[in-house]
PDB file of C-alpha atoms in Angstrom:
ATOM      1  CA  MET A  30      -0.469   0.402   0.182  1.00 46.00           C
ATOM      2  CA  ASP A  31       1.388   3.727  -0.925  1.00 52.00           C
ATOM      3  CA  ASN A  32       2.338   5.950   2.125  1.00 57.00           C
ATOM      4  CA  PHE A  33       0.082   8.193   0.515  1.00 56.00           C
ATOM      5  CA  GLU A  34      -3.095  10.061   1.748  1.00 66.00           C
ATOM      6  CA  PRO A  35      -6.225   9.130   0.272  1.00 62.00           C
ATOM      7  CA  ASN A  36      -8.181  10.937  -2.343  1.00 66.00           C
ATOM      8  CA  ASN A  37     -11.681  10.029  -1.579  1.00 69.00           C
ATOM      9  CA  PHE A  38     -13.653   8.181   0.407  1.00 66.00           C
ATOM     10  CA  LYS A  39     -13.556   4.939  -1.720  1.00 68.00           C
ATOM     11  CA  GLU A  40     -10.174   4.672  -1.230  1.00 69.00           C
ATOM     12  CA  TRP A  41     -10.381   5.861   2.259  1.00 69.00           C
ATOM     13  CA  LEU A  42     -12.436   2.561   3.186  1.00 68.00           C
ATOM     14  CA  GLU A  43     -10.671   0.073   0.362  1.00 68.00           C
ATOM     15  CA  ARG A  44      -7.659   1.260   2.974  1.00 68.00           C
ATOM     16  CA  VAL A  45      -9.432   0.439   6.313  1.00 66.00           C
ATOM     17  CA  PHE A  46     -10.330  -2.642   5.490  1.00 68.00           C
ATOM     18  CA  SER A  47      -7.705  -3.577   3.527  1.00 72.00           C
ATOM     19  CA  ILE A  48      -6.057  -7.140   4.434  1.00 77.00           C
ATOM     20  CA  ARG A  49      -2.804  -6.006   6.364  1.00 76.00           C
ATOM     21  CA  SER A  50      -5.960  -3.974   8.515  1.00 74.00           C
ATOM     22  CA  MET A  51      -8.282  -6.237   8.938  1.00 75.00           C
ATOM     23  CA  THR A  52      -5.920  -8.646  10.262  1.00 81.00           C
ATOM     24  CA  ILE A  53      -4.001  -6.216  12.780  1.00 81.00           C
ATOM     25  CA  PHE A  54      -7.322  -5.624  14.003  1.00 76.00           C
ATOM     26  CA  LEU A  55      -8.711  -8.134  14.728  1.00 76.00           C
ATOM     27  CA  LEU A  56      -5.431  -9.588  16.507  1.00 79.00           C
ATOM     28  CA  VAL A  57      -5.810  -6.105  19.308  1.00 78.00           C
ATOM     29  CA  LEU A  58      -9.660  -7.466  19.147  1.00 76.00           C
ATOM     30  CA  GLY A  59      -8.771 -11.231  19.842  1.00 76.00           C
ATOM     31  CA  ALA A  60      -6.055  -9.967  22.305  1.00 73.00           C
ATOM     32  CA  PHE A  61      -8.309  -7.582  24.577  1.00 74.00           C
ATOM     33  CA  ILE A  62     -10.466 -10.609  24.550  1.00 76.00           C
ATOM     34  CA  ILE A  63      -8.833 -12.802  26.098  1.00 72.00           C
ATOM     35  CA  GLU A  64      -7.335  -9.673  28.769  1.00 68.00           C
ATOM     36  CA  PHE A  65     -10.678  -9.779  29.894  1.00 71.00           C
ATOM     37  CA  ARG A  66     -11.301 -14.053  29.568  1.00 69.00           C
ATOM     38  CA  PHE A  67      -8.014 -15.014  31.774  1.00 66.00           C
ATOM     39  CA  ASP A  68      -6.867 -11.835  32.923  1.00 69.00           C
ATOM     40  CA  TRP A  69      -3.156 -12.771  31.602  1.00 65.00           C
ATOM     41  CA  ILE A  70      -1.815  -9.447  31.564  1.00 69.00           C
ATOM     42  CA  GLU A  71      -2.417  -8.802  35.507  1.00 72.00           C
ATOM     43  CA  ARG A  72      -0.702 -12.706  36.056  1.00 74.00           C
ATOM     44  CA  ALA A  73       2.060 -11.511  34.078  1.00 76.00           C
ATOM     45  CA  LEU A  74       2.771  -7.955  35.936  1.00 75.00           C
ATOM     46  CA  GLY A  75       1.821 -10.434  39.332  1.00 73.00           C
ATOM     47  CA  SER A  76       3.941 -13.071  38.441  1.00 76.00           C
ATOM     48  CA  TYR A  77       7.179 -10.123  37.524  1.00 72.00           C
ATOM     49  CA  LEU A  78       6.616  -8.274  39.944  1.00 68.00           C
ATOM     50  CA  VAL A  79       6.940 -10.819  43.125  1.00 69.00           C
ATOM     51  CA  LYS A  80      10.498 -12.209  40.960  1.00 70.00           C
ATOM     52  CA  THR A  81      11.958  -8.365  41.701  1.00 70.00           C
ATOM     53  CA  ASN A  82      10.079  -7.846  44.835  1.00 63.00           C
ATOM     54  CA  ILE A  83      12.737  -8.867  46.615  1.00 63.00           C
ATOM     55  CA  GLU A  84      15.614  -6.657  43.966  1.00 64.00           C
ATOM     56  CA  ARG A  85      13.172  -3.435  44.509  1.00 60.00           C
ATOM     57  CA  PRO A  86      13.376  -0.103  47.299  1.00 61.00           C
ATOM     58  CA  GLU A  87      10.879  -0.212  50.433  1.00 60.00           C
ATOM     59  CA  SER A  88       9.561   2.781  49.493  1.00 59.00           C
ATOM     60  CA  GLY A  89       6.161   3.908  48.762  1.00 59.00           C
ATOM     61  CA  ALA A  90       3.693   5.704  50.828  1.00 63.00           C
ATOM     62  CA  ILE A  91       2.159   1.625  51.052  1.00 64.00           C
ATOM     63  CA  TRP A  92       5.636   0.530  52.605  1.00 59.00           C
ATOM     64  CA  GLU A  93       5.872   4.002  54.758  1.00 68.00           C
ATOM     65  CA  ILE A  94       2.263   3.680  55.924  1.00 66.00           C
ATOM     66  CA  GLY A  95       4.078  -0.146  57.163  1.00 61.00           C
ATOM     67  CA  HIS A  96       7.009   0.924  58.687  1.00 61.00           C
ATOM     68  CA  ARG A  97       4.811   3.363  60.942  1.00 66.00           C
ATOM     69  CA  ASN A  98       2.026   0.559  61.891  1.00 62.00           C
ATOM     70  CA  ILE A  99       5.028  -2.536  62.539  1.00 66.00           C
ATOM     71  CA  THR A 100       6.742   0.519  64.625  1.00 66.00           C
ATOM     72  CA  ALA A 101       3.464   1.219  65.844  1.00 60.00           C
ATOM     73  CA  GLN A 102       3.044  -2.864  67.372  1.00 60.00           C
ATOM     74  CA  LYS A 103       6.711  -3.427  68.524  1.00 57.00           C
ATOM     75  CA  THR A 104       6.113   0.183  70.496  1.00 55.00           C
ATOM     76  CA  LEU A 105       3.163  -0.836  72.316  1.00 48.00           C
ATOM     77  CA  GLU A 106       4.148  -4.170  72.747  1.00 52.00           C
ATOM     78  CA  GLN A 107       6.875  -2.655  75.269  1.00 51.00           C
ATOM     79  CA  ILE A 108       4.358  -0.626  77.018  1.00 45.00           C
ATOM     80  CA  ILE A 109       2.358  -3.201  78.162  1.00 42.00           C
ATOM     81  CA  THR A 110       5.481  -5.752  78.799  1.00 46.00           C
ATOM     82  CA  ASP A 111       6.675  -2.510  80.669  1.00 48.00           C
ATOM     83  CA  ARG A 112       3.438  -1.762  83.190  1.00 52.00           C
ATOM     84  CA  GLN A 113       2.997  -5.187  83.461  1.00 48.00           C
ATOM     85  CA  THR A 114       6.921  -5.817  84.790  1.00 45.00           C
ATOM     86  CA  THR A 115       6.626  -2.367  87.020  1.00 46.00           C
ATOM     87  CA  HIS A 116       3.443  -3.008  88.580  1.00 51.00           C
ATOM     88  CA  ARG A 117       4.371  -6.898  89.114  1.00 53.00           C
ATOM     89  CA  GLU A 118       7.721  -5.458  90.802  1.00 45.00           C
ATOM     90  CA  ALA A 119       4.725  -2.774  92.808  1.00 52.00           C
ATOM     91  CA  ARG A 120       2.754  -5.824  94.598  1.00 58.00           C
ATOM     92  CA  ASP A 121       6.333  -7.402  95.291  1.00 60.00           C
ATOM     93  CA  ALA A 122       7.143  -4.543  96.629  1.00 64.00           C
ATOM     94  CA  THR A 123       8.517  -4.000 100.589  1.00 64.00           C
ATOM     95  CA  THR A 124       8.953  -0.875 100.997  1.00 72.00           C
ATOM     96  CA  PHE A 125       7.949   2.505 100.252  1.00 75.00           C
ATOM     97  CA  ALA A 126      11.152   3.337  98.365  1.00 73.00           C
ATOM     98  CA  GLN A 127      11.228   0.220  96.494  1.00 74.00           C
ATOM     99  CA  VAL A 128       7.589   1.456  94.784  1.00 78.00           C
ATOM    100  CA  ALA A 129       8.394   5.308  94.673  1.00 76.00           C
ATOM    101  CA  ALA A 130      11.554   3.794  92.299  1.00 74.00           C
ATOM    102  CA  ASN A 131       8.717   2.065  89.712  1.00 71.00           C
ATOM    103  CA  ILE A 132       7.132   4.472  89.636  1.00 73.00           C
ATOM    104  CA  SER A 133       7.905   7.552  86.857  1.00 62.00           C
ATOM    105  CA  SER A 134       6.013  10.884  85.696  1.00 51.00           C
ATOM    106  CA  ASN A 135       4.970   9.660  82.418  1.00 51.00           C
ATOM    107  CA  LYS A 136       4.614   5.700  82.899  1.00 57.00           C
ATOM    108  CA  GLY A 137       1.706   6.682  85.241  1.00 64.00           C
ATOM    109  CA  GLY A 138       1.182   5.382  88.690  1.00 74.00           C
ATOM    110  CA  ILE A 139       0.481   1.803  90.315  1.00 81.00           C
ATOM    111  CA  MET A 140      -2.637   1.019  92.251  1.00 83.00           C
ATOM    112  CA  LEU A 141      -2.260  -0.959  95.581  1.00 85.00           C
ATOM    113  CA  SER A 142      -4.390  -2.905  98.181  1.00 86.00           C
ATOM    114  CA  PRO A 143      -5.135  -0.739 101.432  1.00 89.00           C
ATOM    115  CA  ASP A 144      -3.550  -3.866 103.376  1.00 87.00           C
ATOM    116  CA  HIS A 145      -0.097  -3.807 101.397  1.00 85.00           C
ATOM    117  CA  PHE A 146      -0.528   0.452 102.280  1.00 88.00           C
ATOM    118  CA  ARG A 147      -0.897  -0.812 105.628  1.00 88.00           C
ATOM    119  CA  THR A 148       1.939  -2.917 105.309  1.00 82.00           C
ATOM    120  CA  LEU A 149       4.686  -0.045 103.326  1.00 83.00           C
ATOM    121  CA  TYR A 150       2.694   2.088 106.116  1.00 86.00           C
ATOM    122  CA  LEU A 151       4.332   0.211 109.813  1.00 81.00           C
ATOM    123  CA  GLY A 152       7.245  -0.269 107.918  1.00 74.00           C
ATOM    124  CA  LEU A 153       8.400   2.688 108.308  1.00 77.00           C
ATOM    125  CA  PRO A 154      10.793   4.607 110.707  1.00 71.00           C
ATOM    126  CA  SER A 155       7.766   6.454 113.359  1.00 71.00           C
ATOM    127  CA  SER A 156       9.609   9.791 112.752  1.00 70.00           C
ATOM    128  CA  ILE A 157       9.033   8.953 108.947  1.00 78.00           C
ATOM    129  CA  ALA A 158       6.266   7.580 109.122  1.00 82.00           C
ATOM    130  CA  GLN A 159       3.808  11.153 111.295  1.00 83.00           C
ATOM    131  CA  GLU A 160       5.630  12.539 108.311  1.00 84.00           C
ATOM    132  CA  ILE A 161       3.262  11.578 105.667  1.00 88.00           C
ATOM    133  CA  VAL A 162       0.622  10.689 107.625  1.00 89.00           C
ATOM    134  CA  SER A 163      -0.774  10.465 111.078  1.00 89.00           C
ATOM    135  CA  PRO A 164      -1.558   6.611 112.661  1.00 89.00           C
ATOM    136  CA  PHE A 165      -4.493   7.949 113.920  1.00 91.00           C
ATOM    137  CA  GLU A 166      -6.022   9.903 111.056  1.00 92.00           C
ATOM    138  CA  LEU A 167      -4.699   5.812 109.579  1.00 91.00           C
ATOM    139  CA  ILE A 168      -6.609   3.736 112.479  1.00 92.00           C
ATOM    140  CA  LYS A 169     -10.105   6.141 111.298  1.00 92.00           C
ATOM    141  CA  ILE A 170     -10.058   6.031 107.803  1.00 91.00           C
ATOM    142  CA  LEU A 171      -9.745   2.236 108.192  1.00 89.00           C
ATOM    143  CA  SER A 172     -12.597   2.004 110.939  1.00 90.00           C
ATOM    144  CA  ASN A 173     -14.260   3.862 108.442  1.00 88.00           C
ATOM    145  CA  GLY A 174     -14.699   1.102 105.916  1.00 88.00           C
ATOM    146  CA  ASN A 175     -14.952   2.347 103.041  1.00 90.00           C
ATOM    147  CA  TRP A 176     -11.316   2.926 102.023  1.00 93.00           C
ATOM    148  CA  ASP A 177     -10.851   0.798  98.803  1.00 91.00           C
ATOM    149  CA  ARG A 178      -7.803   1.581  96.854  1.00 87.00           C
ATOM    150  CA  THR A 179      -4.709   3.223  96.682  1.00 89.00           C
ATOM    151  CA  TYR A 180      -3.146   4.829  93.904  1.00 87.00           C
ATOM    152  CA  PHE A 181       0.651   5.974  93.414  1.00 86.00           C
ATOM    153  CA  GLY A 182       1.750   8.406  90.931  1.00 83.00           C
ATOM    154  CA  LYS A 183       4.179  10.937  90.774  1.00 82.00           C
ATOM    155  CA  MET A 184       3.975  14.422  90.157  1.00 80.00           C
ATOM    156  CA  ASN A 185       8.258  16.557  89.474  1.00 77.00           C
ATOM    157  CA  GLU A 186      10.398  14.793  92.648  1.00 76.00           C
ATOM    158  CA  ILE A 187       6.566  14.358  95.145  1.00 83.00           C
ATOM    159  CA  LEU A 188       5.207  11.046  95.283  1.00 84.00           C
ATOM    160  CA  ILE A 189       1.720  11.392  95.859  1.00 86.00           C
ATOM    161  CA  ILE A 190      -0.678   8.238  97.117  1.00 89.00           C
ATOM    162  CA  PHE A 191      -4.133   8.663  96.874  1.00 90.00           C
ATOM    163  CA  LEU A 192      -6.846   6.826  99.140  1.00 92.00           C
ATOM    164  CA  LEU A 193      -9.622   5.672  96.810  1.00 90.00           C
ATOM    165  CA  ASP A 194     -13.118   3.892  97.643  1.00 90.00           C
ATOM    166  CA  LYS A 195     -14.917   1.509  95.342  1.00 89.00           C
ATOM    167  CA  ASN A 196     -16.326   4.518  93.062  1.00 88.00           C
ATOM    168  CA  ASN A 197     -12.433   6.053  92.865  1.00 85.00           C
ATOM    169  CA  ARG A 198     -13.387   9.058  94.655  1.00 89.00           C
ATOM    170  CA  VAL A 199     -10.414  10.356  96.933  1.00 90.00           C
ATOM    171  CA  ILE A 200     -11.025   9.670 100.826  1.00 91.00           C
ATOM    172  CA  ARG A 201      -7.344  11.303 101.355  1.00 92.00           C
ATOM    173  CA  GLN A 202      -4.883  12.510  99.626  1.00 91.00           C
ATOM    174  CA  LEU A 203      -1.026  11.907 100.712  1.00 90.00           C
ATOM    175  CA  ASN A 204       2.307  14.022  99.587  1.00 88.00           C
ATOM    176  CA  VAL A 205       6.186  12.944 100.116  1.00 86.00           C
ATOM    177  CA  PRO A 206       8.408  15.500  99.194  1.00 82.00           C
ATOM    178  CA  SER A 207      11.708  14.296  97.222  1.00 78.00           C
ATOM    179  CA  GLU A 208      13.563  14.693 100.798  1.00 76.00           C
ATOM    180  CA  VAL A 209      11.706  12.608 102.870  1.00 79.00           C
ATOM    181  CA  LEU A 210      11.388   9.751  99.702  1.00 78.00           C
ATOM    182  CA  SER A 211      15.567  10.661 100.124  1.00 73.00           C
ATOM    183  CA  HIS A 212      15.396   9.515 103.838  1.00 70.00           C
ATOM    184  CA  ILE A 213      13.478   6.814 103.593  1.00 72.00           C
ATOM    185  CA  LYS A 214      16.280   5.430 101.029  1.00 67.00           C
ATOM    186  CA  GLN A 215      18.693   6.396 103.258  1.00 61.00           C
ATOM    187  CA  ASP A 216      16.885   3.950 105.310  1.00 57.00           C
ATOM    188  CA  GLU A 217      17.359   0.890 104.253  1.00 55.00           C
ATOM    189  CA  ILE A 218      20.526   1.567 102.317  1.00 54.00           C
ATOM    190  CA  ASN A 219      21.810  -2.803 103.569  1.00 55.00           C
ATOM    191  CA  GLN A 220      25.263  -3.072 101.922  1.00 58.00           C
ATOM    192  CA  ILE A 221      28.158  -4.669 102.078  1.00 62.00           C
ATOM    193  CA  GLY A 222      32.162  -2.883 102.731  1.00 70.00           C
ATOM    194  CA  THR A 223      33.024  -1.998 106.477  1.00 81.00           C
ATOM    195  CA  LEU A 224      32.632   2.263 108.062  1.00 86.00           C
ATOM    196  CA  ASP A 225      35.855   2.917 107.034  1.00 85.00           C
ATOM    197  CA  ASN A 226      34.893   2.638 103.657  1.00 82.00           C
ATOM    198  CA  PHE A 227      32.999   6.367 103.934  1.00 82.00           C
ATOM    199  CA  PRO A 228      35.485   9.584 104.836  1.00 84.00           C
ATOM    200  CA  LYS A 229      32.186  11.270 106.836  1.00 85.00           C
ATOM    201  CA  PHE A 230      31.638   9.127 109.590  1.00 88.00           C
ATOM    202  CA  LYS A 231      36.105   8.702 110.302  1.00 85.00           C
ATOM    203  CA  ASP A 232      37.232   9.790 113.691  1.00 86.00           C
ATOM    204  CA  ARG A 233      33.064   9.520 114.950  1.00 89.00           C
ATOM    205  CA  ILE A 234      33.315   5.741 114.903  1.00 92.00           C
ATOM    206  CA  TYR A 235      32.912   4.272 118.470  1.00 93.00           C
ATOM    207  CA  PRO A 236      32.276   0.605 119.355  1.00 92.00           C
ATOM    208  CA  ALA A 237      28.830  -0.438 119.088  1.00 92.00           C
ATOM    209  CA  PHE A 238      28.986  -1.122 123.000  1.00 92.00           C
ATOM    210  CA  GLN A 239      30.068   2.340 124.101  1.00 92.00           C
ATOM    211  CA  PHE A 240      27.641   3.616 121.940  1.00 93.00           C
ATOM    212  CA  PHE A 241      24.763   1.889 123.542  1.00 93.00           C
ATOM    213  CA  GLU A 242      25.623   2.065 126.775  1.00 92.00           C
ATOM    214  CA  THR A 243      25.783   5.723 126.681  1.00 93.00           C
ATOM    215  CA  LEU A 244      22.469   5.799 124.355  1.00 93.00           C
ATOM    216  CA  GLU A 245      20.147   3.641 127.201  1.00 92.00           C
ATOM    217  CA  SER A 246      22.079   6.802 129.672  1.00 92.00           C
ATOM    218  CA  LEU A 247      19.259   9.168 127.827  1.00 92.00           C
ATOM    219  CA  SER A 248      15.674   9.719 128.193  1.00 92.00           C
ATOM    220  CA  GLU A 249      13.979   6.932 126.884  1.00 90.00           C
ATOM    221  CA  ASP A 250      12.599   9.992 124.729  1.00 89.00           C
ATOM    222  CA  VAL A 251      16.187  10.408 122.971  1.00 90.00           C
ATOM    223  CA  ARG A 252      16.381   6.668 122.439  1.00 91.00           C
ATOM    224  CA  TRP A 253      13.601   6.353 120.003  1.00 88.00           C
ATOM    225  CA  ASN A 254      14.353   9.499 117.626  1.00 87.00           C
ATOM    226  CA  VAL A 255      17.783   8.144 117.949  1.00 89.00           C
ATOM    227  CA  ILE A 256      16.608   4.876 116.639  1.00 88.00           C
ATOM    228  CA  SER A 257      13.260   4.230 115.649  1.00 79.00           C
ATOM    229  CA  GLN A 258      13.368   1.020 115.060  1.00 76.00           C
ATOM    230  CA  PRO A 259      15.472  -0.676 117.019  1.00 83.00           C
ATOM    231  CA  GLU A 260      14.349  -4.588 116.247  1.00 80.00           C
ATOM    232  CA  ASN A 261      15.849  -4.012 113.266  1.00 75.00           C
ATOM    233  CA  LEU A 262      18.892  -3.480 113.935  1.00 81.00           C
ATOM    234  CA  LEU A 263      18.419  -7.328 116.542  1.00 81.00           C
ATOM    235  CA  LYS A 264      17.504  -9.092 113.439  1.00 76.00           C
ATOM    236  CA  THR A 265      20.792  -8.343 110.973  1.00 74.00           C
ATOM    237  CA  GLY A 266      23.539  -9.654 113.242  1.00 75.00           C
ATOM    238  CA  HIS A 267      25.925  -8.395 115.512  1.00 86.00           C
ATOM    239  CA  VAL A 268      26.325  -4.479 116.214  1.00 90.00           C
ATOM    240  CA  VAL A 269      29.791  -4.425 116.097  1.00 91.00           C
ATOM    241  CA  ARG A 270      31.037  -0.548 115.232  1.00 93.00           C
ATOM    242  CA  VAL A 271      28.623   2.462 115.207  1.00 93.00           C
ATOM    243  CA  GLY A 272      29.518   5.642 112.805  1.00 93.00           C
ATOM    244  CA  ILE A 273      27.963   9.096 113.522  1.00 93.00           C
ATOM    245  CA  SER A 274      28.442  11.212 109.930  1.00 90.00           C
ATOM    246  CA  ASP A 275      28.845  15.002 110.173  1.00 85.00           C
ATOM    247  CA  GLU A 276      27.043  16.314 108.110  1.00 85.00           C
ATOM    248  CA  THR A 277      23.315  17.487 108.363  1.00 84.00           C
ATOM    249  CA  VAL A 278      20.708  17.506 106.307  1.00 75.00           C
ATOM    250  CA  SER A 279      17.724  18.341 105.902  1.00 70.00           C
ATOM    251  CA  GLY A 280      17.060  18.452 109.896  1.00 80.00           C
ATOM    252  CA  PHE A 281      19.255  14.770 110.428  1.00 81.00           C
ATOM    253  CA  ILE A 282      21.991  12.738 110.715  1.00 87.00           C
ATOM    254  CA  GLU A 283      23.488   9.709 109.326  1.00 85.00           C
ATOM    255  CA  LEU A 284      24.360   7.011 111.026  1.00 89.00           C
ATOM    256  CA  GLY A 285      26.365   4.093 109.644  1.00 89.00           C
ATOM    257  CA  PHE A 286      25.135   0.469 111.670  1.00 90.00           C
ATOM    258  CA  GLU A 287      27.988  -2.342 110.962  1.00 90.00           C
ATOM    259  CA  ILE A 288      27.071  -5.322 111.036  1.00 88.00           C
ATOM    260  CA  GLU A 289      28.440  -9.069 111.330  1.00 83.00           C
ATOM    261  CA  SER A 290      26.633 -11.660 110.369  1.00 74.00           C
ATOM    262  CA  GLU A 291      28.029 -15.055 108.740  1.00 72.00           C
ATOM    263  CA  ASN A 292      31.256 -14.112 109.330  1.00 74.00           C
ATOM    264  CA  GLN A 293      30.544 -11.254 106.354  1.00 76.00           C
ATOM    265  CA  LYS A 294      30.184  -7.591 107.486  1.00 81.00           C
ATOM    266  CA  ARG A 295      27.836  -5.074 106.098  1.00 81.00           C
ATOM    267  CA  MET A 296      26.745  -1.534 106.903  1.00 82.00           C
ATOM    268  CA  ILE A 297      23.530  -0.377 107.845  1.00 82.00           C
ATOM    269  CA  LEU A 298      22.609   3.517 106.915  1.00 81.00           C
ATOM    270  CA  HIS A 299      19.849   5.126 109.231  1.00 81.00           C
ATOM    271  CA  ARG A 300      18.936   9.019 109.541  1.00 79.00           C
ATOM    272  CA  SER A 301      18.014  10.307 113.197  1.00 84.00           C
ATOM    273  CA  PRO A 302      16.366  14.132 113.727  1.00 86.00           C
ATOM    274  CA  GLU A 303      19.943  15.915 114.444  1.00 89.00           C
ATOM    275  CA  TRP A 304      18.564  17.641 118.358  1.00 92.00           C
ATOM    276  CA  ALA A 305      18.680  13.935 119.122  1.00 91.00           C
ATOM    277  CA  VAL A 306      22.029  12.944 117.557  1.00 93.00           C
ATOM    278  CA  TRP A 307      23.545  16.121 118.753  1.00 92.00           C
ATOM    279  CA  LEU A 308      23.114  15.013 122.854  1.00 93.00           C
ATOM    280  CA  LEU A 309      24.740  11.339 122.444  1.00 93.00           C
ATOM    281  CA  ARG A 310      27.232  12.531 121.169  1.00 91.00           C
ATOM    282  CA  SER A 311      28.125  14.820 123.137  1.00 91.00           C
ATOM    283  CA  LYS A 312      27.900  12.465 125.773  1.00 90.00           C
ATOM    284  CA  LEU A 313      29.733  10.169 123.716  1.00 89.00           C
ATOM    285  CA  GLU A 314      32.678  12.666 123.979  1.00 86.00           C
ATOM    286  CA  ASP A 315      32.211  13.525 127.596  1.00 82.00           C
ATOM    287  CA  LYS A 316      32.168   9.581 127.747  1.00 74.00           C
ATOM    288  CA  GLU A 317      35.970   9.336 125.334  1.00 70.00           C
ATOM    289  CA  ARG A 318      37.395  12.607 127.201  1.00 70.00           C
ATOM    290  CA  THR A 319      36.867  11.487 130.658  1.00 68.00           C
ATOM    291  CA  LEU A 320      38.663   7.607 130.400  1.00 58.00           C
ATOM    292  CA  ARG A 321      41.645   9.542 127.788  1.00 56.00           C
ATOM    293  CA  PRO A 322      43.795   9.136 129.795  1.00 56.00           C
ATOM    294  CA  LEU A 323      46.644  12.670 130.970  1.00 49.00           C
ATOM    295  CA  PRO A 324      49.353  13.121 128.896  1.00 54.00           C
ATOM    296  CA  PHE A 325      53.250  12.854 130.669  1.00 49.00           C
ATOM    297  CA  ASP A 326      55.333  15.296 131.276  1.00 53.00           C
ATOM    298  CA  GLY A 327      58.249  13.518 131.795  1.00 52.00           C
ATOM    299  CA  GLN A 328      58.838  14.620 135.914  1.00 51.00           C
ATOM    300  CA  VAL A 329      58.664  11.561 138.126  1.00 46.00           C
ATOM    301  CA  GLY A 330      58.153  13.294 142.002  1.00 46.00           C
ATOM    302  CA  ARG A 331      60.323  13.266 144.240  1.00 43.00           C
ATOM    303  CA  THR A 332      60.091  10.608 147.377  1.00 42.00           C
ATOM    304  CA  GLN A 333      60.432  13.029 150.705  1.00 41.00           C
TER     305      GLN A 333
END
């Protein structure tokens, strides 16, 4: 067929219905019919994409959505695991310090039973426990019978405790400042070592017998302020030495009890009110001066 534009309608029809044109038309039509019937183009394209999928970069909107979903799922699983671990450790906690250590401002709080709170409260030294809530007020709340659960949370460095009823109404809010938490943590320190490892006790270390003998000579009020829970020392072992720190923090002075148990020496640190410790220390120093031998001046008396 000549490559020129038809001159009239007859030539145009002859060119359209020529054998070559009709053959091409039938081939294209057959391809479309087969595609609609068997979807061979989609199948071939899909097979090609599956084979080359590993080699193609993970890019595009679908991939990004998938990545975000996987990341979010992993983050959620980690949060759930952390919360479960935190609640389990809190339920097993035996001290206020352990509960406080499991709470952070960004992970939410912890719910405990009233009986668990009461156990934690009774484990505190009486001087510190009264800074949180009076035992008489706690007895009153318990006797009312409305206290159903206890929520522990943190705001900045303050431990906040809500005593709640069954309808989550607040019966009493307790705030435990950071300095009180610090005292609680110090009272619970129990570690391997001796008083000689702590420079703050240097030159203020006394034999246990001398310390407790002097303590016994003071009034009962002073004794209970120096050691609020002496039964804890009885449980731990044999106290061999006691150190008195030279540092005062928020009106408290730290005492160190060196304990010998099972051929091993360890330390228990305890904070006591400054005024009570100074009364004890002045007595100890007076006794030391009394027992200290007079200096020898080198002169020997002559007999008549």
